[in-house]
Structure formats: C-alpha cells, structure tokens
Short mmCIF file of C-alpha atoms in Angstrom, two decimals:
data_model
loop_
_atom_site.label_atom_id
_atom_site.label_comp_id
_atom_site.label_asym_id
_atom_site.label_seq_id
_atom_site.Cartn_x
_atom_site.Cartn_y
_atom_site.Cartn_z
CA MET E 51 -34.71 33.06 12.98
CA ARG E 52 -35.86 31.63 9.61
CA SER E 53 -33.92 34.56 7.84
CA LEU E 54 -30.35 33.22 9.78
CA ARG E 55 -31.22 29.53 8.04
CA LEU E 56 -31.58 30.73 4.72
CA LEU E 57 -28.23 32.58 4.71
CA PRO E 58 -25.90 29.59 3.60
CA PHE E 59 -28.42 28.46 1.02
CA ALA E 60 -28.52 32.81 0.15
CA LEU E 61 -24.70 32.91 -0.34
CA ILE E 62 -24.35 29.81 -2.25
CA VAL E 63 -26.17 31.25 -4.97
CA LEU E 64 -24.67 34.71 -4.58
CA SER E 65 -21.42 32.89 -4.71
CA LEU E 66 -22.30 31.13 -7.69
CA LEU E 67 -23.36 34.22 -9.51
CA ILE E 68 -20.52 36.36 -8.62
CA SER E 69 -17.65 33.33 -9.37
CA GLY E 70 -19.54 32.25 -12.75
CA CYS E 71 -18.77 28.82 -11.56
CA ILE E 72 -21.46 26.94 -14.37
CA GLN E 73 -20.24 27.61 -17.36
CA GLY E 74 -20.32 26.75 -20.91
CA ASN E 75 -19.84 28.20 -24.09
CA ASN E 76 -18.04 30.97 -22.83
CA SER E 77 -20.85 32.54 -20.44
CA VAL E 78 -22.57 32.07 -17.17
CA GLN E 79 -25.20 29.25 -17.95
CA LYS E 80 -28.56 31.16 -16.68
CA ASN E 81 -30.29 27.83 -16.89
CA TYR E 82 -29.76 26.29 -13.67
CA SER E 83 -31.59 25.54 -10.23
CA VAL E 84 -30.51 25.43 -6.25
CA GLN E 85 -32.54 22.89 -4.31
CA LYS E 86 -31.92 21.77 -0.86
CA ASN E 87 -33.95 20.25 1.90
CA ASN E 88 -32.81 21.93 4.71
CA SER E 89 -29.83 24.02 6.01
CA ALA E 90 -26.53 22.31 6.64
CA GLN E 91 -25.83 22.27 10.23
CA GLU E 92 -22.30 23.34 11.88
CA THR E 93 -21.74 19.76 13.34
CA SER E 94 -22.69 17.79 10.19
CA ILE E 95 -20.50 14.81 8.83
CA PRO E 96 -20.15 13.19 5.39
CA PRO E 97 -22.69 10.08 5.19
CA SER E 98 -21.62 6.80 5.35
CA GLU E 99 -20.98 5.26 1.81
CA SER E 100 -24.59 2.77 2.27
CA LYS E 101 -26.45 6.19 3.24
CA ILE E 102 -25.07 7.67 -0.14
CA ASN E 103 -26.37 4.73 -2.18
CA LEU E 104 -30.03 4.87 -0.82
CA PHE E 105 -30.01 8.97 -1.53
CA LEU E 106 -28.85 8.19 -4.85
CA GLU E 107 -31.39 5.69 -5.75
CA GLU E 108 -34.43 7.36 -4.17
CA LYS E 109 -33.38 10.20 -6.26
CA ASN E 110 -32.68 7.70 -9.18
CA VAL E 111 -29.49 9.46 -10.13
CA THR E 112 -26.10 7.71 -11.27
CA PRO E 113 -23.20 9.29 -10.24
CA LEU E 114 -19.99 10.59 -12.49
CA ALA E 115 -17.95 11.15 -9.15
CA ASN E 116 -17.96 11.78 -5.62
CA ARG E 117 -15.57 13.14 -3.31
CA THR E 118 -15.51 14.16 0.47
CA VAL E 119 -15.24 17.85 0.93
CA GLY E 120 -15.19 19.23 4.20
CA ASN E 121 -18.17 17.70 6.37
CA SER E 122 -20.14 16.50 3.27
CA THR E 123 -19.94 14.26 0.29
CA VAL E 124 -20.17 15.97 -3.28
CA VAL E 125 -21.69 13.51 -6.18
CA LEU E 126 -21.40 14.65 -9.63
CA TYR E 127 -24.05 13.67 -11.95
CA GLU E 128 -25.36 14.08 -15.29
CA ASN E 129 -28.84 12.63 -17.14
CA GLN E 130 -30.21 13.59 -20.48
CA SER E 131 -31.45 17.02 -19.31
CA GLU E 132 -29.34 18.31 -16.81
CA MET E 133 -25.98 18.04 -15.08
CA GLY E 134 -25.38 19.11 -11.67
CA PHE E 135 -23.79 17.69 -7.82
CA TYR E 136 -25.67 16.70 -4.58
CA GLN E 137 -24.21 17.99 -1.75
CA ILE E 138 -24.77 15.60 1.06
CA SER E 139 -24.13 15.53 4.57
CA ILE E 140 -25.48 13.94 7.82
CA ASP E 141 -26.95 16.33 10.75
CA GLU E 142 -26.80 16.20 14.36
CA THR E 143 -30.33 14.30 14.62
CA GLY E 144 -29.18 11.67 12.34
CA ASN E 145 -30.84 13.01 9.06
CA ILE E 146 -29.58 13.64 5.92
CA SER E 147 -29.27 17.32 4.64
CA TRP E 148 -28.72 17.78 0.79
CA THR E 149 -28.40 20.86 -1.12
CA GLN E 150 -28.45 20.13 -5.12
CA LEU E 151 -27.45 22.30 -7.83
CA SER E 152 -28.15 21.72 -11.63
CA TRP E 153 -27.94 23.04 -15.04
CA SER E 154 -29.43 21.90 -18.55
CA ASN E 155 -27.30 19.57 -19.85
CA ASN E 156 -25.04 21.19 -22.01
CA SER E 157 -22.76 18.29 -23.31
CA ALA E 158 -23.96 18.94 -26.85
CA PHE E 159 -22.62 22.61 -26.80
CA THR E 160 -19.01 22.59 -24.95
CA PRO E 161 -16.73 19.76 -24.43
CA VAL E 162 -16.20 20.77 -20.78
CA SER E 163 -18.91 21.03 -18.93
CA ILE E 164 -17.91 23.42 -15.09
CA GLY E 165 -19.74 23.81 -12.01
CA GLY E 166 -18.88 24.08 -8.53
CA THR E 167 -19.50 26.54 -5.13
CA ALA E 168 -16.92 29.32 -4.33
CA THR E 169 -18.58 29.18 -0.45
CA GLY E 170 -17.34 26.94 2.68
CA ILE E 171 -14.67 24.65 1.09
CA PRO E 172 -14.61 25.82 -2.84
CA PHE E 173 -14.72 23.03 -5.12
CA VAL E 174 -14.90 22.76 -9.13
CA ALA E 175 -16.78 20.06 -10.56
CA VAL E 176 -15.97 19.05 -14.26
CA ILE E 177 -17.35 16.67 -16.40
CA ILE E 178 -15.48 15.87 -20.12
CA ASN E 179 -18.34 15.67 -22.42
CA ASP E 180 -16.00 15.06 -25.30
CA ASP E 181 -15.06 11.42 -26.00
CA GLN E 182 -12.05 11.78 -27.76
CA MET E 183 -10.73 14.25 -25.02
CA LEU E 184 -11.50 11.95 -22.41
CA LYS E 185 -9.35 9.52 -23.75
CA LYS E 186 -6.48 11.28 -24.18
CA ALA E 187 -7.10 13.24 -20.83
CA TYR E 188 -4.84 12.51 -17.78
CA LYS E 189 -5.61 15.45 -14.99
CA VAL E 190 -7.36 18.60 -14.57
CA THR E 191 -6.04 21.63 -12.82
CA VAL E 192 -7.88 24.74 -11.18
CA VAL E 193 -6.77 27.55 -10.22
CA PHE E 194 -8.73 29.28 -7.62
CA ARG E 195 -8.91 33.13 -7.59
CA ASN E 196 -6.74 33.35 -4.26
CA LYS E 197 -3.81 31.55 -6.07
CA ASP E 198 -4.41 28.29 -4.94
CA GLU E 199 -3.83 25.54 -7.89
CA VAL E 200 -5.43 21.88 -7.08
CA THR E 201 -4.72 18.85 -9.41
CA GLY E 202 -6.98 15.84 -9.98
CA LEU E 203 -5.81 12.82 -12.06
CA VAL E 204 -9.19 12.23 -14.44
CA ASN E 205 -8.79 8.08 -14.59
CA ASN E 206 -10.37 7.60 -17.82
CA SER E 207 -13.57 8.77 -15.05
CA LYS E 208 -15.86 11.58 -16.90
CA GLY E 209 -16.54 13.86 -13.91
CA ILE E 210 -13.72 14.58 -11.81
CA ILE E 211 -14.48 16.77 -8.30
CA ILE E 212 -11.67 19.28 -7.09
CA PRO E 213 -11.56 21.04 -4.14
CA ASP E 214 -9.24 23.78 -2.27
CA GLU E 215 -8.81 22.11 0.61
CA ASN E 216 -7.04 25.05 1.88
CA VAL E 217 -9.86 27.27 2.46
CA ARG E 218 -12.09 26.23 5.66
CA ASN E 219 -14.72 28.99 5.42
CA GLY E 220 -14.25 31.29 2.36
CA ASN E 221 -15.70 32.48 -0.88
CA VAL E 222 -13.54 31.45 -3.51
CA GLY E 223 -14.31 31.13 -7.04
CA TRP E 224 -12.22 29.61 -9.58
CA SER E 225 -9.75 31.56 -12.12
CA SER E 226 -8.67 28.59 -14.58
CA VAL E 227 -9.89 24.80 -15.52
CA THR E 228 -7.31 23.38 -17.57
CA VAL E 229 -7.35 19.38 -18.78
CA PHE E 230 -3.75 18.33 -19.46
CA ASP E 231 -2.82 14.94 -21.41
CA LYS E 232 -0.52 12.77 -20.05
CA ASP E 233 2.17 14.86 -22.27
CA ASN E 234 1.41 18.30 -20.40
CA ASN E 235 0.00 19.32 -23.84
CA VAL E 236 -3.40 21.20 -23.01
CA LEU E 237 -6.52 20.24 -24.40
CA PHE E 238 -8.87 22.30 -22.98
CA ARG E 239 -8.96 25.66 -21.37
CA LYS E 240 -11.50 27.57 -19.50
CA VAL E 241 -10.73 31.00 -18.06
#
C-alpha cells in the first residue's frame, strides 16, 4: 500500500528526468530537489487564496506567479539560493497537500529559467531573469511534445506558469519555450 502512495511522486521525478523540464544553460539542471508532505488525493481541490497566503507565509516564500492547474494551485518563486514551485491542494480531509520542486538559482547564468512537470496536467514555469528582456517581453509560447501550443502573456511579471489544459493525466513534456516581444520578434528560444 505504501508503494502505491509513492507512485505519483516517482512519476513526477521520472517525468522530470525524461523530459528535461528543469533547464538552464542548454543542459538539464542537475542540482534540484523534490519534497512533498503527502500524496495528492483524487478528490483534492485548489486551496483558497487565504490558505495559499498562510502556506507561503509559513514557508517564507514570496511568489513570482501563481495559477490554478487542475485540482491544485502552482506557486512559482525565487530566492537568493533557489528557484522552484509549490503545487498546493486541499485533500479530502481539508488538509494542505503540497509538492515542491526546486533547483539552484541560475539567474546569473541564463536569461530565462525553465521548470515544470510533465505528469498530470503538464505545465511549464518560466522565470525571465534578464531585466532588459523582461521590459520587452510580451508573451511566452510553449510547444508541448504532443504538439499543443499554449501562449501566456507576460504582463510585466518575471514569472509565468503555462499549463497544457488539454492533457488531464498524461506524461507530456515540452519541446520548446519562446519569449516574444509585442512585434512577435523572438527574444529567447529554448528547444
């Protein structure tokens, strides 16, 4: 029974390794960690804004972006030593259930940091590190490996979370992430 509870965690780690979702400087980022407090439940729901705020206060995290993805809320963050995201939900007993994926802060080495997950409802979390690029950035387009193309507007936000809502329980990584300006000029592309 315990091994079945660890299965979602194992699938997340495996999908990250296979899809290369954590990248910087043209290579898979090797210094990352995954933490979770318990396994997600089928009947979980996204937390309220007040529960998210309490959770972030407890973890001492200032969010760059947050977005509801399926039955959870993804919160993208950055501090001096690391970048990452929490995927937070409320389980069937009303308790907060969360998974954290973090990696070493690579903002000094790459203009754009990319993370995410390929399982469940896949999403890409993008952090625009370069201030000049951020001033010009208008939208980010992600092409997932299933050929779905999803675009999110930057809105002067350093962080953006882009899910592929067409996938409900899959294993779909991304194949490209592109940052465009208002005139559709490419500012950054990672393939």
